[in-house]
CSV table of C-alpha atoms in Angstrom, one decimal:
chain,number,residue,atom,x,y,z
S,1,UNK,CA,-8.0,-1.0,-26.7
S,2,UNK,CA,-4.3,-5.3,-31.2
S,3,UNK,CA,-5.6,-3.5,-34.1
S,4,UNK,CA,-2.3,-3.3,-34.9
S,5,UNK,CA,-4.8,-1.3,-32.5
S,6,UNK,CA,-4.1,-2.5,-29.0
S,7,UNK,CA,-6.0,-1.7,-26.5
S,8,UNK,CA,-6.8,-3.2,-23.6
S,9,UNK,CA,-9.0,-3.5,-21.9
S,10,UNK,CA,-7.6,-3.2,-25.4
S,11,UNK,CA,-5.2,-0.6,-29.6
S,12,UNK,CA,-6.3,3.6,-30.2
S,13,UNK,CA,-6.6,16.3,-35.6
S,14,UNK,CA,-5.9,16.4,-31.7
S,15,UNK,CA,-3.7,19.5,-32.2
S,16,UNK,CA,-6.6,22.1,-32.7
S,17,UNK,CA,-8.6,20.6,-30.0
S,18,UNK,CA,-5.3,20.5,-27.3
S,19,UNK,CA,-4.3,23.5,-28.1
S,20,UNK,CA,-7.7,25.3,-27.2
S,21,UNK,CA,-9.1,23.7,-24.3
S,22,UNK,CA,-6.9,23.8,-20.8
S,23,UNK,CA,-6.6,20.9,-18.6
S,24,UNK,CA,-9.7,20.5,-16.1
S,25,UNK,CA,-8.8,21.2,-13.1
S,26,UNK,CA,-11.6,19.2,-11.6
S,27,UNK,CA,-10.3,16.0,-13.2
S,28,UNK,CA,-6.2,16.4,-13.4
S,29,UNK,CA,-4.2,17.4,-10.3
S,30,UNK,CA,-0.3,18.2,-10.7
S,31,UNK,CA,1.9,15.8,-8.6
S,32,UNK,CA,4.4,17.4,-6.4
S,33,UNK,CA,8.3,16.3,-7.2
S,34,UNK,CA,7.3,15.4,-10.9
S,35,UNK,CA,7.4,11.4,-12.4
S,36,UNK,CA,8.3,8.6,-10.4
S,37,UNK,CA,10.1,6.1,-11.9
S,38,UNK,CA,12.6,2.8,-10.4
S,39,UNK,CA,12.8,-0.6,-11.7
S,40,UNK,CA,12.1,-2.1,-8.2
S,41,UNK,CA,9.6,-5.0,-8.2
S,42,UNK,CA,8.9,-6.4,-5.0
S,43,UNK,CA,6.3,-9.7,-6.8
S,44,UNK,CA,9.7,-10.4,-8.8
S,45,UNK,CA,12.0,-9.3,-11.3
S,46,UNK,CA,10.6,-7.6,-14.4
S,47,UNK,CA,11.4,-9.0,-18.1
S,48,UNK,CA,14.4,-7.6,-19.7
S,49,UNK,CA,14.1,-4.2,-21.5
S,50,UNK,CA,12.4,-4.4,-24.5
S,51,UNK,CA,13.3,-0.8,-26.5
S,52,UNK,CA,10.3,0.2,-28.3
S,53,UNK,CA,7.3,-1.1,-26.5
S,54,UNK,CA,5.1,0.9,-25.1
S,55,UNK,CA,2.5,0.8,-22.7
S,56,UNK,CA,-0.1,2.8,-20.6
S,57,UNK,CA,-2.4,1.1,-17.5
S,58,UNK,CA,-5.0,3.1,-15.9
S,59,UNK,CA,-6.8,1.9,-12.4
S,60,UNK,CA,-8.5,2.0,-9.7
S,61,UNK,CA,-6.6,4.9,-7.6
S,62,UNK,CA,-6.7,7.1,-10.6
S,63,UNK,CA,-3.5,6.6,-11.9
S,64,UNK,CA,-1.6,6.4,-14.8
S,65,UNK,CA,1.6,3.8,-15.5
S,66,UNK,CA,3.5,3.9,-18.6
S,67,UNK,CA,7.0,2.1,-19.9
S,68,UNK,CA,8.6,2.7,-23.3
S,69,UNK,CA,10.5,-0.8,-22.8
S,70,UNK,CA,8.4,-3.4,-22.2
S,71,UNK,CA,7.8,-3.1,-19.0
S,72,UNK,CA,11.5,-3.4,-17.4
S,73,UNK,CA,10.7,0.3,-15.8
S,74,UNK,CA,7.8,2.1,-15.5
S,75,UNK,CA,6.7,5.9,-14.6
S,76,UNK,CA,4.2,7.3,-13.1
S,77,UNK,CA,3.1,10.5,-14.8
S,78,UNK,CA,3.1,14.2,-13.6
S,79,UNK,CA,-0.7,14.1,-12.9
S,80,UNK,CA,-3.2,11.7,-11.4
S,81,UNK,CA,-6.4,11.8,-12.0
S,82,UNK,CA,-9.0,12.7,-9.3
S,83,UNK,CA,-11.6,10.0,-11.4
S,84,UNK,CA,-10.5,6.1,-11.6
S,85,UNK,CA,-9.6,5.4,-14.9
S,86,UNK,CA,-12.1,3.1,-16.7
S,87,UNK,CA,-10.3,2.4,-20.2
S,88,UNK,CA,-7.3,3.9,-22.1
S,89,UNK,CA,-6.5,3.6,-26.0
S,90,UNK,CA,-3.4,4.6,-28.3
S,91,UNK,CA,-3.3,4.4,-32.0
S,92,UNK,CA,0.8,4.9,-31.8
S,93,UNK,CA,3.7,6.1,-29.4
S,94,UNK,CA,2.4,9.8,-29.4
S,95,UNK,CA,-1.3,9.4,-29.6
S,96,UNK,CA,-3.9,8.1,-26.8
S,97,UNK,CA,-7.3,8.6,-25.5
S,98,UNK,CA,-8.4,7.7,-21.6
S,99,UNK,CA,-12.2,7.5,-20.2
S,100,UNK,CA,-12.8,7.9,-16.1
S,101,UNK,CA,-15.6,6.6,-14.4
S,102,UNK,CA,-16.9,10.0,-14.1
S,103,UNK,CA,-18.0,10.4,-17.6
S,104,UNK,CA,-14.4,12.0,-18.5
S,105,UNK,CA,-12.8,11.7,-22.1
S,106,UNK,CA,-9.0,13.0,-22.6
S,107,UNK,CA,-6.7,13.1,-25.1
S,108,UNK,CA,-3.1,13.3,-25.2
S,109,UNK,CA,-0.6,13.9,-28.4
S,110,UNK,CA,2.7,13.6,-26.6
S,111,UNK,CA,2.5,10.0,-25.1
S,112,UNK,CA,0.7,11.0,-21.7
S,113,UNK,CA,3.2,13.4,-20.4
S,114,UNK,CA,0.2,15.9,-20.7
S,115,UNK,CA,-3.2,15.3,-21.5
S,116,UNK,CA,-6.6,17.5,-22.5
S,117,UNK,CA,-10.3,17.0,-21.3
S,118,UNK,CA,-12.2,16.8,-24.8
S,119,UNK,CA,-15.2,15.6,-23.8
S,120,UNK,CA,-16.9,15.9,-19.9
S,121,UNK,CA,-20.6,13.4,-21.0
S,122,UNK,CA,-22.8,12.2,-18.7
S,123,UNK,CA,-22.4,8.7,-19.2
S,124,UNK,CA,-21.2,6.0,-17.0
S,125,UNK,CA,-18.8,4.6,-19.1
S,126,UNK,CA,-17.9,1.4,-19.9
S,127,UNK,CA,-15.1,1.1,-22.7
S,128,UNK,CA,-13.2,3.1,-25.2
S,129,UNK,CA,-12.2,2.5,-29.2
S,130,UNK,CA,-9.9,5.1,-31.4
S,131,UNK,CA,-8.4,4.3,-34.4
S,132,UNK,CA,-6.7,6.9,-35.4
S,133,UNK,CA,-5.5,10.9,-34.4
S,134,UNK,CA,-9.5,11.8,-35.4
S,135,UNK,CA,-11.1,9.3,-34.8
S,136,UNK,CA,-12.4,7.9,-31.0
S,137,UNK,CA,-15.9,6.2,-29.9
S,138,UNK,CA,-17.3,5.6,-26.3
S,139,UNK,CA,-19.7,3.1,-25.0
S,140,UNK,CA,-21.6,3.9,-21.6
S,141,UNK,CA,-25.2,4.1,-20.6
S,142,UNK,CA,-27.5,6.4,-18.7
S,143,UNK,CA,-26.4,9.5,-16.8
S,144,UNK,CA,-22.3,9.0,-14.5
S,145,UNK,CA,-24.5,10.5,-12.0
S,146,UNK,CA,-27.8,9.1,-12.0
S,147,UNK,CA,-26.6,5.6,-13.2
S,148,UNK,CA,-29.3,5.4,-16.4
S,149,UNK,CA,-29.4,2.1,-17.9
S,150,UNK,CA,-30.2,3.7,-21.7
S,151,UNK,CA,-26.9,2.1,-23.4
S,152,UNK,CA,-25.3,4.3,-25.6
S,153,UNK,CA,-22.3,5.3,-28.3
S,154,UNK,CA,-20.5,8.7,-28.1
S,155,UNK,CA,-18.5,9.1,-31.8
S,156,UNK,CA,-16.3,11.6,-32.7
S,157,UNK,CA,-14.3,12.0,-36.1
S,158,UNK,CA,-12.5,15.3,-35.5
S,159,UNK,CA,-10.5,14.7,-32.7
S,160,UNK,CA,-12.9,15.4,-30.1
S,161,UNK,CA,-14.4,19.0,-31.1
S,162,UNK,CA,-17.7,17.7,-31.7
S,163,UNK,CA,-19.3,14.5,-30.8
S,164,UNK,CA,-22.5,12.6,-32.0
S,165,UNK,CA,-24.6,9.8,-29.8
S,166,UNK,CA,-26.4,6.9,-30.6
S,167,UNK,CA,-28.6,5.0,-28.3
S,168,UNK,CA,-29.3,1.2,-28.3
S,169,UNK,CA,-32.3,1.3,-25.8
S,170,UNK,CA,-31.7,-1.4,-23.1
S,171,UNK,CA,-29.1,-3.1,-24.4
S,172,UNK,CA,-26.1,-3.4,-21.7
S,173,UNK,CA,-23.4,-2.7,-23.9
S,174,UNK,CA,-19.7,-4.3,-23.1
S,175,UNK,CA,-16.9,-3.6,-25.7
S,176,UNK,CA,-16.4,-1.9,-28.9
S,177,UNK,CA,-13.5,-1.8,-31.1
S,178,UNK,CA,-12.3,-0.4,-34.5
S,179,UNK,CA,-10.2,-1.3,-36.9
S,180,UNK,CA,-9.8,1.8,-38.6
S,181,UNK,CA,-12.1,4.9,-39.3
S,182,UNK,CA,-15.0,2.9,-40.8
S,183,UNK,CA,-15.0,-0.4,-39.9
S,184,UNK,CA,-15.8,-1.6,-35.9
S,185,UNK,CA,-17.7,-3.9,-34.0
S,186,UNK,CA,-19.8,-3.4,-30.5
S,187,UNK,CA,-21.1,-6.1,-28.0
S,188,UNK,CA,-24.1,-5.9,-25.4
S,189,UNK,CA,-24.0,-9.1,-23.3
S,190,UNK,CA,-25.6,-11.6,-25.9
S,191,UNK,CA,-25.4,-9.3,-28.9
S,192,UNK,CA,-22.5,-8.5,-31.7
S,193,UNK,CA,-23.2,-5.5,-34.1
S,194,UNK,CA,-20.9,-4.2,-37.1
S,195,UNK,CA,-20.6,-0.6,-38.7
S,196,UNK,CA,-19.2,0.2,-42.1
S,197,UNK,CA,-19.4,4.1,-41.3
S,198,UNK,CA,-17.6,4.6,-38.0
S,199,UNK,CA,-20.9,4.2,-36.0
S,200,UNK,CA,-23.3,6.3,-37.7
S,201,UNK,CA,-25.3,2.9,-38.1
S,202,UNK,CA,-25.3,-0.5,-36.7
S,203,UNK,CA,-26.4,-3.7,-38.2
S,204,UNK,CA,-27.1,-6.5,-35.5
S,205,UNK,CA,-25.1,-9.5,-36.8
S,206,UNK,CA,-25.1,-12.0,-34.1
S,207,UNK,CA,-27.2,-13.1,-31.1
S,208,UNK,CA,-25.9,-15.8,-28.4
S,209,UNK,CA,-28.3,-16.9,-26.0
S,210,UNK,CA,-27.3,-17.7,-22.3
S,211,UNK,CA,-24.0,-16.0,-22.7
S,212,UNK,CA,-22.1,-12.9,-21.4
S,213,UNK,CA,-19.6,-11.1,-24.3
S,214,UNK,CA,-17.0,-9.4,-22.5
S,215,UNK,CA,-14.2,-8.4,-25.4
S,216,UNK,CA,-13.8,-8.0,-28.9
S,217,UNK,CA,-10.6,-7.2,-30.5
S,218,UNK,CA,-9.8,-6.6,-34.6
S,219,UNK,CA,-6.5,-6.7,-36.5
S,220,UNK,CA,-7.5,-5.7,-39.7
S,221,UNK,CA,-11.0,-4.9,-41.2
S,222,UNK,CA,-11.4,-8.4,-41.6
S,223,UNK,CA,-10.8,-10.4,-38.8
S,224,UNK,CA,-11.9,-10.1,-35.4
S,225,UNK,CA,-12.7,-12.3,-32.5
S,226,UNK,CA,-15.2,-12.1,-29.7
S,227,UNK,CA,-14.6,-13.5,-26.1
S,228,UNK,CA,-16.6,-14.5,-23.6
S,229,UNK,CA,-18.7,-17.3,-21.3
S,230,UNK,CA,-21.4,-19.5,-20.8
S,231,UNK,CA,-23.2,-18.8,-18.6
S,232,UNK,CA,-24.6,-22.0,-18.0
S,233,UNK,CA,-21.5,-23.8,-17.8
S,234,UNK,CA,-18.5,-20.6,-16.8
S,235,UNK,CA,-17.2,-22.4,-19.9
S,236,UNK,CA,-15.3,-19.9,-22.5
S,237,UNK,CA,-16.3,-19.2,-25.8
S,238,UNK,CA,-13.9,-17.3,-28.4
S,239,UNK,CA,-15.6,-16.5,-31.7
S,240,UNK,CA,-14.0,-15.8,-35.3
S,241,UNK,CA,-15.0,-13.6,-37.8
S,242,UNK,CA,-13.3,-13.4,-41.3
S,243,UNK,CA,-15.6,-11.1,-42.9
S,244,UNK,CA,-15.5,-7.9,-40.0
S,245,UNK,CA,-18.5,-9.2,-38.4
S,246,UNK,CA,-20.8,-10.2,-40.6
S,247,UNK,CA,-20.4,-13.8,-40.1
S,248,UNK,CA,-19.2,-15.9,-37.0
S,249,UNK,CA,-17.8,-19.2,-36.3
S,250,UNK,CA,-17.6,-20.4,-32.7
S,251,UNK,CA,-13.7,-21.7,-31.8
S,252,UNK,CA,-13.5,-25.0,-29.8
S,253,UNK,CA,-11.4,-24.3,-26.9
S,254,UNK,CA,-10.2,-27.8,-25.7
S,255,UNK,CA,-8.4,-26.7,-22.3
S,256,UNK,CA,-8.6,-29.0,-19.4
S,257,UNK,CA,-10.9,-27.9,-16.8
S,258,UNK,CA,-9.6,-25.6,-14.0
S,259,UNK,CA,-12.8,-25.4,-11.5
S,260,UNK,CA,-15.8,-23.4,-11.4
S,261,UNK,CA,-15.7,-20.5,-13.5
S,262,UNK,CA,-12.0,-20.6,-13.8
S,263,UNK,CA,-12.1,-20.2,-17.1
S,264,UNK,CA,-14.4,-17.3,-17.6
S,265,UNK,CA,-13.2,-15.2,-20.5
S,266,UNK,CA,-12.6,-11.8,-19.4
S,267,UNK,CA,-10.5,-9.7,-22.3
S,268,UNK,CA,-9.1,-10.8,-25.8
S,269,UNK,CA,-6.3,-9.3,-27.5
S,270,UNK,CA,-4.4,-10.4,-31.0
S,271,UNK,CA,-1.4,-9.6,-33.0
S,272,UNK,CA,-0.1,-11.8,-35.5
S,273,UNK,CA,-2.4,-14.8,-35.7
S,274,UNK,CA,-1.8,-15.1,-31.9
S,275,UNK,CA,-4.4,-15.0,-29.4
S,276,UNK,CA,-4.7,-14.7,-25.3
S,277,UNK,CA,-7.9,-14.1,-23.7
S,278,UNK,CA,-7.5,-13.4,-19.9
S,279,UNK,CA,-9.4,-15.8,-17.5
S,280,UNK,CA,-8.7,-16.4,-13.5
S,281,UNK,CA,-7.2,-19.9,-14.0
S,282,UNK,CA,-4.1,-17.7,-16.3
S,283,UNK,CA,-3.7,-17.2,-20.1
S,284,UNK,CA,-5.9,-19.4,-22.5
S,285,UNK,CA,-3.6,-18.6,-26.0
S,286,UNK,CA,-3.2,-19.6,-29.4
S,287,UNK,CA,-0.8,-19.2,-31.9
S,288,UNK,CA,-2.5,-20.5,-34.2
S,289,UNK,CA,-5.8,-18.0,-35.1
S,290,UNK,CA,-7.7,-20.2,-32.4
S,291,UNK,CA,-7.0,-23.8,-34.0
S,292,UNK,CA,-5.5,-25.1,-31.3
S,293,UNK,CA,-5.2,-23.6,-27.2
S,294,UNK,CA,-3.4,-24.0,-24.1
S,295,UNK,CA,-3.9,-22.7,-20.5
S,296,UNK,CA,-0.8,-20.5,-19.8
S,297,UNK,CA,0.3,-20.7,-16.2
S,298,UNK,CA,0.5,-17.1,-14.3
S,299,UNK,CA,3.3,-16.3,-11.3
S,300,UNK,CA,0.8,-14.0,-9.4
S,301,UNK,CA,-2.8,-12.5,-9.6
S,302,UNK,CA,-5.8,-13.4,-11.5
S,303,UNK,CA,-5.2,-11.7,-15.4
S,304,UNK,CA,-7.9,-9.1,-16.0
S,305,UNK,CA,-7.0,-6.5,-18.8
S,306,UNK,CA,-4.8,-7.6,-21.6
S,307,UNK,CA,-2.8,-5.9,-24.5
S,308,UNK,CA,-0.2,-7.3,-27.1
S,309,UNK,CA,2.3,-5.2,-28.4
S,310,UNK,CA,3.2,-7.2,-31.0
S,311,UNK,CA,3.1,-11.2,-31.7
S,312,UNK,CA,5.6,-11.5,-28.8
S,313,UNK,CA,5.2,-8.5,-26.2
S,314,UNK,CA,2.0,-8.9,-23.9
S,315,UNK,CA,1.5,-7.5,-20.8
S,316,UNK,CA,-1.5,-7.7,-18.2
S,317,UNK,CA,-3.3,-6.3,-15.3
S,318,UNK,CA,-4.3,-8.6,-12.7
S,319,UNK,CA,-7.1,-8.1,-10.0
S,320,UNK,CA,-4.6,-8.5,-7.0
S,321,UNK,CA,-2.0,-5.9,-8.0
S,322,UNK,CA,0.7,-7.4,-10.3
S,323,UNK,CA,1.5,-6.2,-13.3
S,324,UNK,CA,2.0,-9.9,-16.0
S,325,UNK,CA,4.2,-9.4,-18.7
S,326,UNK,CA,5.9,-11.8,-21.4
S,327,UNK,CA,8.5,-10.9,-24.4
S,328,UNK,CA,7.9,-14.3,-26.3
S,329,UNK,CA,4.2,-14.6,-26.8
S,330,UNK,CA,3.4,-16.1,-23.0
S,331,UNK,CA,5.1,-19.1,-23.0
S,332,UNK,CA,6.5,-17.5,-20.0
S,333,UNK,CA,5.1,-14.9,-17.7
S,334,UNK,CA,6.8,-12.5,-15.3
S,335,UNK,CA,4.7,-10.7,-12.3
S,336,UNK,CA,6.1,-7.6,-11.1
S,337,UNK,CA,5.3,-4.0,-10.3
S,338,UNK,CA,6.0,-1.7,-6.9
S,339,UNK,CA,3.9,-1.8,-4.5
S,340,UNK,CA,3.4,2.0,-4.4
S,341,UNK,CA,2.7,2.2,-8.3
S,342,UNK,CA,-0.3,-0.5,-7.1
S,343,UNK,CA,-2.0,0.8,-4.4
S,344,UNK,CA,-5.0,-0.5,-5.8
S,345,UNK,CA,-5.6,-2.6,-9.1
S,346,UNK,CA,-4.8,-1.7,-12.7
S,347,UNK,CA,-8.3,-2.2,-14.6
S,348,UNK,CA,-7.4,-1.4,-18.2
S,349,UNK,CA,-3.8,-1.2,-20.5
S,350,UNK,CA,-3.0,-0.6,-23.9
S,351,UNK,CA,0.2,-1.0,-26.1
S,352,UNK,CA,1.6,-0.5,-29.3
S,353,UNK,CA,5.3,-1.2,-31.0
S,354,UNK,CA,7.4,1.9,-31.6
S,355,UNK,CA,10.7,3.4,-32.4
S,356,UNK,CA,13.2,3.0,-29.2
S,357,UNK,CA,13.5,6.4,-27.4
């Protein structure tokens, strides 16, 4: 959830809204002896302390991660959530949105020390977009319950007090992002669409045959690229936009081959003109807008969920527990993360650049 939004699986007035409705009880539960934190990582060391980055992973056990540093030492926060986490958003330090598989939307203002239920739908959800303190949108389909297969988008633009849906019929929607309040981009498997008023409509811009889209990502209303694979071939296929969506070039990703579906693009992020699209063989990247790519090497785990700080400061989850990180841009990636912070995989981060606390 870049953007300079970052958002991982991912970037994303709450004050009103926070202040008038309590925590659910049903979805938050307080954690006896208050937040956990230690810089011991039993995969390996973690990078040096990075003053200013911050990051948030949900996952699979229902909990919630964050470092202000880059990842040198994280806490777990003063809550976990009964639901597992299915995507999580923030649009700066202070600001963040988080969906659960059990149809859940919350909302925090202070960073994730507490957070609000704004939103209890009856979606199974897939991903999560904000852009801004007002401003969220959530992709799912059919009933949590009754897993429904009617694909639809959940928008709000007042910070969660009121909500309006749109419904895509069978359409098995993947991603969505936005750049800001207006301008955003959705995917279905073979499908890209674009909005110039924050969702109210869609226009269908693109249509790939024989693939699966699994990530968009946007750094300014402008430019965006799409990730995903052929599924022919388990090649991967980045595309470019320079116009927010309404045209799309396909980038030639000249990697050396790394097996059966090795290469399988999984999640995009961007910052800067630099790209990195998760995959199991590692890290495809470019620093070059997707010119030119190289397969970056990973320690441990297969990279799932990715988020970029900035052009340097990318961190990502991995299936097999491990959190990745690297402070210059993946040339070089650290795997580390306790083993009682991971008792079962991370599934979705985000991160954004920030003043140092």
């Amino acid at each position: 959830m870049d953007r300079r939004i970052r958002r991982a699986r991912g970037i994303r007035a709450f004050g009103a809204i926070l202040a008038g409705v309590a925590l659910s009880a049903a979805a938050l539960t307080a954690c006896a002896g208050g937040a956990d934190e230690s810089p011991a990582h039993p995969f390996g060391p973690p990078p040096e302390a990075s003053p200013g980055i911050h990051a948030w992973a949900v996952g699979e056990a229902g909990g919630l991660l964050v470092t202000a540093d880059g990842g040198a030492t994280w806490s777990r926060q003063r809550f976990y959530l009964s639901q597992r986490g299915v995507d999580v958003a923030f649009t700066d330090v202070a600001t963040g949105w988080l969906v659960t598989d059990g149809g859940t939307v919350l909302a925090t203002t202070d960073g994730g020390a507490e957070w609000a239920v704004v939103k209890q739908t009856d979606l199974a959800v897939k991903a999560l977009a904000a852009s801004s303190a007002t401003c969220a949108w959530v992709v799912g389909s059919g009933a949590a319950a009754a897993g429904g297969d009617v694909a639809t988008v959940l928008r709000t633009a007042d910070g969660g007090a009121t909500w309006r849906r749109t419904r895509f019929g069978m359409a098995q929607l993947t991603d969505v992002v936005f750049a800001d309040d207006r301008h955003g981009l959705l995917l279905a498997l073979d499908r890209i669409w674009s909005t110039t008023d924050g969702g109210r409509t869609w226009k269908l811009r693109k249509t790939v045959p024989m693939t699966v889209l699994t990530s968009v990502t946007m750094t300014d209303v402008r430019h965006a690229w799409v990730a995903g694979w052929d599924t022919q071939t388990g090649d991967p296929l980045v595309f470019t936009s320079r116009d927010g969506g309404v045209t799309w070039r396909a980038l030639r990703l000249r990697v050396s081959p790394a097996g059966p579906g090795a290469l399988q693009a999984r999640q995009i992020a961007a910052a800067a003109g630099h790209l990195w699209v998760t995959c199991p063989a590692g890290v495809l990247a470019s620093r070059d807008g997707g010119r030119s790519w190289e397969l970056q090497q990973v320690p441990a785990g297969r990279p799932a969920a990715i988020a970029a700080a900035d052009e340097a400061h990318v961190l990502a989850t991995t299936e097999t527990q491990p959190i990745l990180a690297s402070v210059d841009g993946g040339a070089v990636w650290l795997a580390f993360g306790r083993a009682d912070f991971l008792e079962r995989p991370l599934v979705a981060v985000a991160a954004v650049a920030g003043p140092a606390q």
